[in-house]
Amino acid sequence: MKFRSKIDRFFISVIFISLLLISIVYLIPLIFIGRPSIMDIIVVISLYAFSAVIIIWTGFFQQYELCEDYLYIKGGPFRSRIFYGDLTRVRATRDIYSGYRILSSRDALEIYYRTGFWGSVKISPRDKELFLSELDKRCSHLFIQSSPQINSK
C-alpha cells in the first residue's frame, strides 16, 4: 500500500526560497562576468537545472510504501528500507529540524527502528490514521504514540 507525503505551505515556501537563492547564486555571476562564453552559459544553466531538479524531486516526490516485509521510504534520490521486525515505536512529532527526515509537512510521524544510523526517520504521510492502521496490521508489536510531545527549550 502506497502513501504520498503531505505538503504544507511552510515547505512550499522553503522550496520556493531555495530555488530563488540558487537562481541568484548561479545567475548573478553570469551578469558580472561581462560577456560570458557559450560554454560558461551551458555549464551554469546545467548546474542550475541539476540543483533545481534535485530540490523539486526531493521536496515534492516523496512516497511511503508498506510492502509485505518492510516499510519502503522514497524521497527524491533518498531511499530507506526498514524491516517491520526492526521497528520499535512511532510517535507524532512537529520537530522537523533534526534527524533523518523524508517529509514535507510539520504534521509528521517519527518512526524508531533498531538498524538505522540515526535511530529514527521522520515522515509525513497524507493520511496518517490510515498509515498507522496499516502499519499496525503489519507490525503488531509496535508501540504507537499518537499525540506529539512538545519539547520546551
XYZ file of N, CA and C in Angstrom:
459
model
N 0.844 -1.169 0.000
C 0.000 0.000 0.000
C 0.898 1.243 0.000
N 0.599 2.181 -0.884
C 1.437 3.370 -1.033
C 0.751 4.602 -0.468
N 1.557 5.462 0.138
C 1.079 6.720 0.705
C 1.938 7.860 0.186
N 1.301 8.919 -0.258
C 2.022 10.118 -0.681
C 2.281 10.983 0.555
N 3.238 11.869 0.432
C 3.578 12.766 1.530
C 2.653 13.982 1.537
N 2.303 14.397 2.727
C 1.547 15.626 2.898
C 2.517 16.793 2.661
N 2.054 17.841 1.993
C 2.900 19.009 1.729
C 2.192 20.227 2.301
N 2.865 20.956 3.189
C 2.244 22.154 3.748
C 2.887 23.425 3.190
N 2.280 24.547 3.483
C 2.740 25.839 2.952
C 4.160 26.177 3.373
N 4.519 25.799 4.581
C 5.867 26.070 5.073
C 6.910 25.450 4.139
N 6.715 24.187 3.761
C 7.675 23.520 2.885
C 7.641 24.074 1.466
N 6.465 24.451 0.993
C 6.391 25.092 -0.317
C 7.191 26.388 -0.300
N 7.081 27.142 0.789
C 7.856 28.382 0.930
C 9.352 28.108 0.972
N 9.760 27.085 1.722
C 11.180 26.728 1.813
C 11.720 26.333 0.437
N 10.966 25.553 -0.300
C 11.405 25.121 -1.636
C 11.482 26.325 -2.573
N 10.484 27.191 -2.534
C 10.489 28.378 -3.388
C 11.685 29.282 -3.069
N 11.941 29.515 -1.784
C 13.076 30.352 -1.383
C 14.400 29.697 -1.785
N 14.496 28.380 -1.634
C 15.712 27.670 -2.054
C 15.955 27.826 -3.548
N 14.903 27.673 -4.335
C 15.044 27.838 -5.784
C 15.429 29.269 -6.141
N 14.864 30.223 -5.436
C 15.215 31.631 -5.669
C 16.680 31.893 -5.330
N 17.137 31.350 -4.198
C 18.537 31.546 -3.799
C 19.521 30.894 -4.769
N 19.220 29.680 -5.220
C 20.162 29.065 -6.167
C 20.115 29.781 -7.514
N 18.966 30.345 -7.864
C 18.898 31.152 -9.091
C 19.842 32.346 -8.978
N 19.809 33.014 -7.846
C 20.674 34.170 -7.627
C 22.139 33.748 -7.641
N 22.450 32.673 -6.923
C 23.837 32.212 -6.822
C 24.400 31.823 -8.184
N 23.608 31.162 -9.012
C 24.100 30.709 -10.314
C 24.054 31.797 -11.387
N 23.015 32.620 -11.373
C 22.828 33.536 -12.493
C 23.498 34.900 -12.317
N 23.650 35.384 -11.100
C 24.300 36.683 -10.865
C 25.736 36.708 -11.398
N 26.533 35.674 -11.169
C 27.894 35.717 -11.726
C 27.927 35.867 -13.251
N 26.946 35.306 -13.939
C 26.905 35.474 -15.393
C 26.745 36.944 -15.783
N 25.994 37.670 -14.989
C 25.779 39.090 -15.269
C 27.063 39.885 -15.057
N 27.821 39.557 -14.016
C 29.023 40.314 -13.685
C 30.265 39.889 -14.466
N 30.197 38.772 -15.157
C 31.339 38.327 -15.967
C 31.541 39.268 -17.145
N 30.483 39.871 -17.591
C 30.582 40.719 -18.770
C 29.983 39.987 -19.942
N 30.826 39.420 -20.768
C 30.359 38.644 -21.928
C 30.748 37.178 -21.723
N 29.869 36.412 -21.053
C 30.200 35.002 -20.821
C 30.189 34.215 -22.138
N 31.045 33.226 -22.200
C 31.080 32.374 -23.385
C 29.883 31.423 -23.367
N 29.622 30.823 -24.490
C 28.542 29.842 -24.599
C 28.784 28.693 -23.619
N 30.046 28.282 -23.492
C 30.389 27.184 -22.569
C 30.079 27.589 -21.125
N 30.373 28.837 -20.737
C 30.037 29.322 -19.390
C 28.531 29.238 -19.157
N 27.768 29.684 -20.120
C 26.307 29.688 -20.002
C 25.776 28.256 -19.898
N 26.287 27.367 -20.720
C 25.834 25.968 -20.698
C 26.154 25.318 -19.365
N 27.370 25.542 -18.848
C 27.763 24.944 -17.567
C 26.899 25.481 -16.432
N 26.712 26.794 -16.382
C 25.935 27.404 -15.294
C 24.480 26.955 -15.359
N 23.895 26.962 -16.525
C 22.492 26.555 -16.650
C 22.335 25.065 -16.355
N 23.291 24.249 -16.738
C 23.236 22.814 -16.421
C 23.314 22.586 -14.914
N 24.233 23.276 -14.247
C 24.347 23.149 -12.789
C 23.079 23.644 -12.094
N 22.544 24.755 -12.589
C 21.313 25.295 -12.016
C 20.163 24.300 -12.196
N 20.008 23.761 -13.410
C 18.922 22.813 -13.683
C 19.060 21.563 -12.811
N 20.286 21.047 -12.680
C 20.521 19.866 -11.846
C 20.133 20.155 -10.394
N 20.564 21.291 -9.862
C 20.244 21.662 -8.477
C 18.741 21.833 -8.288
N 18.086 22.502 -9.218
C 16.642 22.732 -9.114
C 15.873 21.417 -9.175
N 16.281 20.515 -10.056
C 15.607 19.217 -10.171
C 15.751 18.424 -8.873
N 16.934 18.424 -8.278
C 17.142 17.693 -7.013
C 16.248 18.274 -5.913
N 16.178 19.599 -5.813
C 15.342 20.240 -4.785
C 13.870 19.904 -5.002
N 13.398 20.022 -6.221
C 11.988 19.739 -6.515
C 11.682 18.256 -6.334
N 12.565 17.381 -6.817
C 12.376 15.932 -6.691
C 12.312 15.516 -5.229
N 13.233 16.048 -4.434
C 13.272 15.717 -3.012
C 12.081 16.324 -2.269
N 11.661 17.508 -2.651
C 10.591 18.197 -1.934
C 9.191 17.733 -2.245
N 8.933 17.368 -3.498
C 7.560 17.074 -3.897
C 7.270 15.617 -4.235
N 8.278 14.802 -4.394
C 8.049 13.421 -4.814
C 8.512 12.454 -3.730
N 7.731 12.414 -2.666
C 8.010 11.530 -1.542
C 6.880 10.518 -1.430
N 7.264 9.297 -1.112
C 6.285 8.227 -1.043
C 6.702 7.225 0.022
N 5.715 6.694 0.710
C 5.953 5.697 1.753
C 5.134 4.466 1.370
N 5.808 3.336 1.240
C 5.134 2.126 0.784
C 5.246 1.031 1.839
N 4.100 0.487 2.217
C 4.063 -0.632 3.145
C 4.075 -1.915 2.322
N 5.234 -2.537 2.244
C 5.406 -3.774 1.486
C 5.108 -4.958 2.399
N 5.297 -6.156 1.891
C 4.979 -7.355 2.669
C 5.843 -7.473 3.924
N 7.158 -7.222 3.799
C 8.086 -7.427 4.916
C 8.737 -6.161 5.446
N 8.551 -5.040 4.776
C 9.269 -3.828 5.162
C 8.524 -2.566 4.743
N 8.910 -1.470 5.370
C 8.453 -0.130 5.010
C 9.496 0.458 4.073
N 9.060 0.893 2.888
C 9.970 1.457 1.891
C 9.675 2.940 1.772
N 10.684 3.761 2.062
C 10.528 5.211 2.058
C 11.345 5.783 0.913
N 10.687 6.570 0.047
C 11.366 7.200 -1.079
C 11.134 8.706 -1.008
N 12.218 9.461 -1.145
C 12.138 10.911 -1.191
C 13.223 11.434 -2.101
N 12.886 11.674 -3.361
C 13.903 12.076 -4.318
C 14.915 10.958 -4.474
N 16.203 11.283 -4.375
C 17.226 10.256 -4.533
C 17.439 9.408 -3.271
N 16.766 9.751 -2.182
C 16.961 9.066 -0.910
C 15.960 7.929 -0.767
N 16.465 6.779 -0.313
C 15.642 5.576 -0.149
C 15.994 4.899 1.168
N 14.983 4.349 1.820
C 15.199 3.579 3.045
C 14.276 2.371 3.033
N 14.823 1.232 3.404
C 14.048 0.006 3.551
C 14.176 -0.406 5.009
N 13.058 -0.385 5.722
C 13.061 -0.691 7.147
C 12.169 -1.914 7.371
N 12.763 -2.998 7.810
C 12.006 -4.226 8.053
C 11.125 -4.051 9.285
N 9.929 -4.601 9.225
C 8.966 -4.444 10.308
C 9.497 -4.965 11.637
N 10.289 -6.004 11.618
C 10.855 -6.544 12.851
C 11.812 -5.586 13.547
N 12.366 -4.615 12.807
C 13.293 -3.643 13.377
C 12.595 -2.422 13.975
N 11.309 -2.253 13.678
C 10.569 -1.103 14.194
C 10.312 -1.258 15.688
N 10.442 -0.172 16.422
C 10.189 -0.230 17.863
C 8.999 0.628 18.282
N 8.916 1.843 17.749
C 7.778 2.694 18.110
C 7.595 3.798 17.084
N 6.407 4.393 17.136
C 6.058 5.505 16.258
C 5.432 6.576 17.132
N 5.804 7.818 16.872
C 5.173 8.900 17.615
C 4.939 10.093 16.689
N 3.885 10.833 16.977
C 3.613 12.061 16.240
C 4.636 13.105 16.674
N 5.073 13.922 15.735
C 6.066 14.949 16.062
C 5.857 16.185 15.197
N 6.299 17.297 15.702
C 6.335 18.542 14.921
C 7.781 19.027 14.794
N 8.714 18.272 15.367
C 10.141 18.594 15.284
C 10.673 18.098 13.946
N 10.813 19.009 13.005
C 11.246 18.622 11.667
C 12.657 19.115 11.358
N 13.316 19.707 12.316
C 14.601 20.343 12.050
C 15.806 19.468 12.355
N 15.595 18.339 13.009
C 16.742 17.500 13.364
C 16.486 16.065 12.946
N 17.572 15.330 12.793
C 17.471 13.909 12.485
C 17.285 13.614 11.010
N 17.078 12.352 10.722
C 16.867 11.871 9.366
C 15.398 12.061 9.030
N 15.116 12.807 7.978
C 13.734 13.102 7.659
C 13.499 13.081 6.151
N 12.436 12.449 5.766
C 11.974 12.454 4.383
C 10.507 12.861 4.474
N 10.297 14.158 4.579
C 8.961 14.683 4.791
C 8.816 16.042 4.138
N 7.569 16.505 4.063
C 7.303 17.833 3.515
C 6.133 18.489 4.247
N 6.006 18.173 5.525
C 4.975 18.765 6.361
C 5.429 18.734 7.821
N 4.969 19.720 8.575
C 5.289 19.722 10.009
C 4.406 18.763 10.796
N 3.352 18.274 10.172
C 2.475 17.270 10.779
C 3.069 15.906 10.439
N 3.984 15.428 11.278
C 4.814 14.281 10.899
C 4.740 13.147 11.916
N 5.325 12.029 11.509
C 5.499 10.858 12.370
C 6.987 10.558 12.457
N 7.441 10.200 13.639
C 8.819 9.751 13.806
C 8.773 8.259 14.066
N 9.428 7.501 13.204
C 9.437 6.045 13.296
C 10.810 5.617 13.803
N 10.816 4.965 14.954
C 12.058 4.499 15.565
C 12.312 3.055 15.148
N 13.567 2.761 14.853
C 13.936 1.393 14.465
C 15.365 1.111 14.888
N 15.671 -0.173 15.063
C 16.947 -0.589 15.637
C 18.128 -0.488 14.676
N 17.917 -0.620 13.392
C 19.039 -0.748 12.467
C 19.482 0.563 11.826
N 18.839 1.653 12.120
C 19.157 2.917 11.459
C 20.329 3.643 12.080
N 21.057 4.369 11.249
C 22.177 5.165 11.728
C 21.700 6.223 12.718
N 20.611 6.911 12.391
C 20.059 7.947 13.263
C 19.127 7.370 14.310
N 18.660 6.147 14.110
C 17.751 5.523 15.070
C 16.288 5.785 14.781
N 16.008 6.774 13.926
C 14.621 7.067 13.568
C 14.585 7.801 12.235
N 13.399 7.820 11.660
C 13.164 8.576 10.434
C 11.844 9.322 10.621
N 11.798 10.551 10.120
C 10.583 11.354 10.212
C 9.938 11.413 8.837
N 8.639 11.084 8.811
C 7.882 11.081 7.566
C 6.561 11.813 7.774
N 5.886 12.161 6.683
C 4.609 12.880 6.793
C 3.582 12.331 5.805
N 3.033 11.140 6.064
C 2.018 10.604 5.147
C 0.766 11.483 5.142
N 0.162 11.607 3.976
C -1.029 12.443 3.826
C -2.160 11.959 4.743
N -2.397 10.656 4.780
C -3.442 10.079 5.627
C -2.775 9.319 6.780
N -2.447 10.053 7.840
C -1.704 9.470 8.963
C -2.453 8.326 9.637
N -3.744 8.496 9.829
C -4.520 7.476 10.545
C -4.543 6.160 9.767
N -4.768 6.229 8.471
C -4.768 5.014 7.657
C -3.371 4.399 7.622
N -2.347 5.239 7.509
C -0.966 4.739 7.510
C -0.669 3.997 8.807
N -1.021 4.599 9.949
C -0.770 3.956 11.248
C -1.574 2.664 11.402
N -2.799 2.673 10.913
C -3.636 1.474 10.984
C -3.021 0.335 10.166
N -2.580 0.640 8.948
C -1.969 -0.382 8.096
C -0.624 -0.838 8.656
N 0.141 0.085 9.213
C 1.423 -0.276 9.822
C 1.204 -1.181 11.033
N 0.184 -0.883 11.818
C -0.130 -1.702 12.996
C -0.530 -3.125 12.589
N -1.222 -3.277 11.462
C -1.598 -4.605 10.971
C -0.367 -5.439 10.622
N 0.652 -4.785 10.091
C 1.853 -5.496 9.648
C 2.883 -5.665 10.764
N 2.768 -4.850 11.776
C 3.782 -4.820 12.833
C 3.069 -4.683 14.185
N 2.504 -5.791 14.670
C 1.651 -5.749 15.861
C 2.408 -5.408 17.143
N 3.721 -5.614 17.187
C 4.494 -5.317 18.393
C 4.834 -3.830 18.533
N 4.495 -3.039 17.561
C 4.871 -1.629 17.513
C 4.089 -0.799 18.526
N 4.798 0.046 19.286
C 4.162 0.973 20.212
C 3.879 2.258 19.452
N 2.594 2.654 19.386
C 2.203 3.858 18.650
C 1.737 4.908 19.639
N 2.448 6.030 19.638
C 2.126 7.172 20.496
C 1.604 8.263 19.574
N 0.317 8.584 19.651
C -0.286 9.450 18.644
C -0.215 10.944 18.933
N -0.052 11.352 20.177
C -0.003 12.795 20.441
C 1.437 13.288 20.451
N 1.682 14.439 19.806
C 3.061 14.933 19.758
C 3.542 15.425 21.109
N 4.799 15.140 21.391
C 5.400 15.650 22.608
C 5.986 17.027 22.306
N 5.711 17.972 23.176
C 6.212 19.317 22.958
C 7.477 19.467 23.789
N 8.564 19.768 23.102
C 9.843 19.962 23.788
C 9.964 21.419 24.201
N 10.174 21.662 25.461
C 10.351 23.045 25.912
C 11.844 23.330 26.050
N 12.262 24.391 25.435
C 13.673 24.782 25.489
C 13.779 26.206 25.953
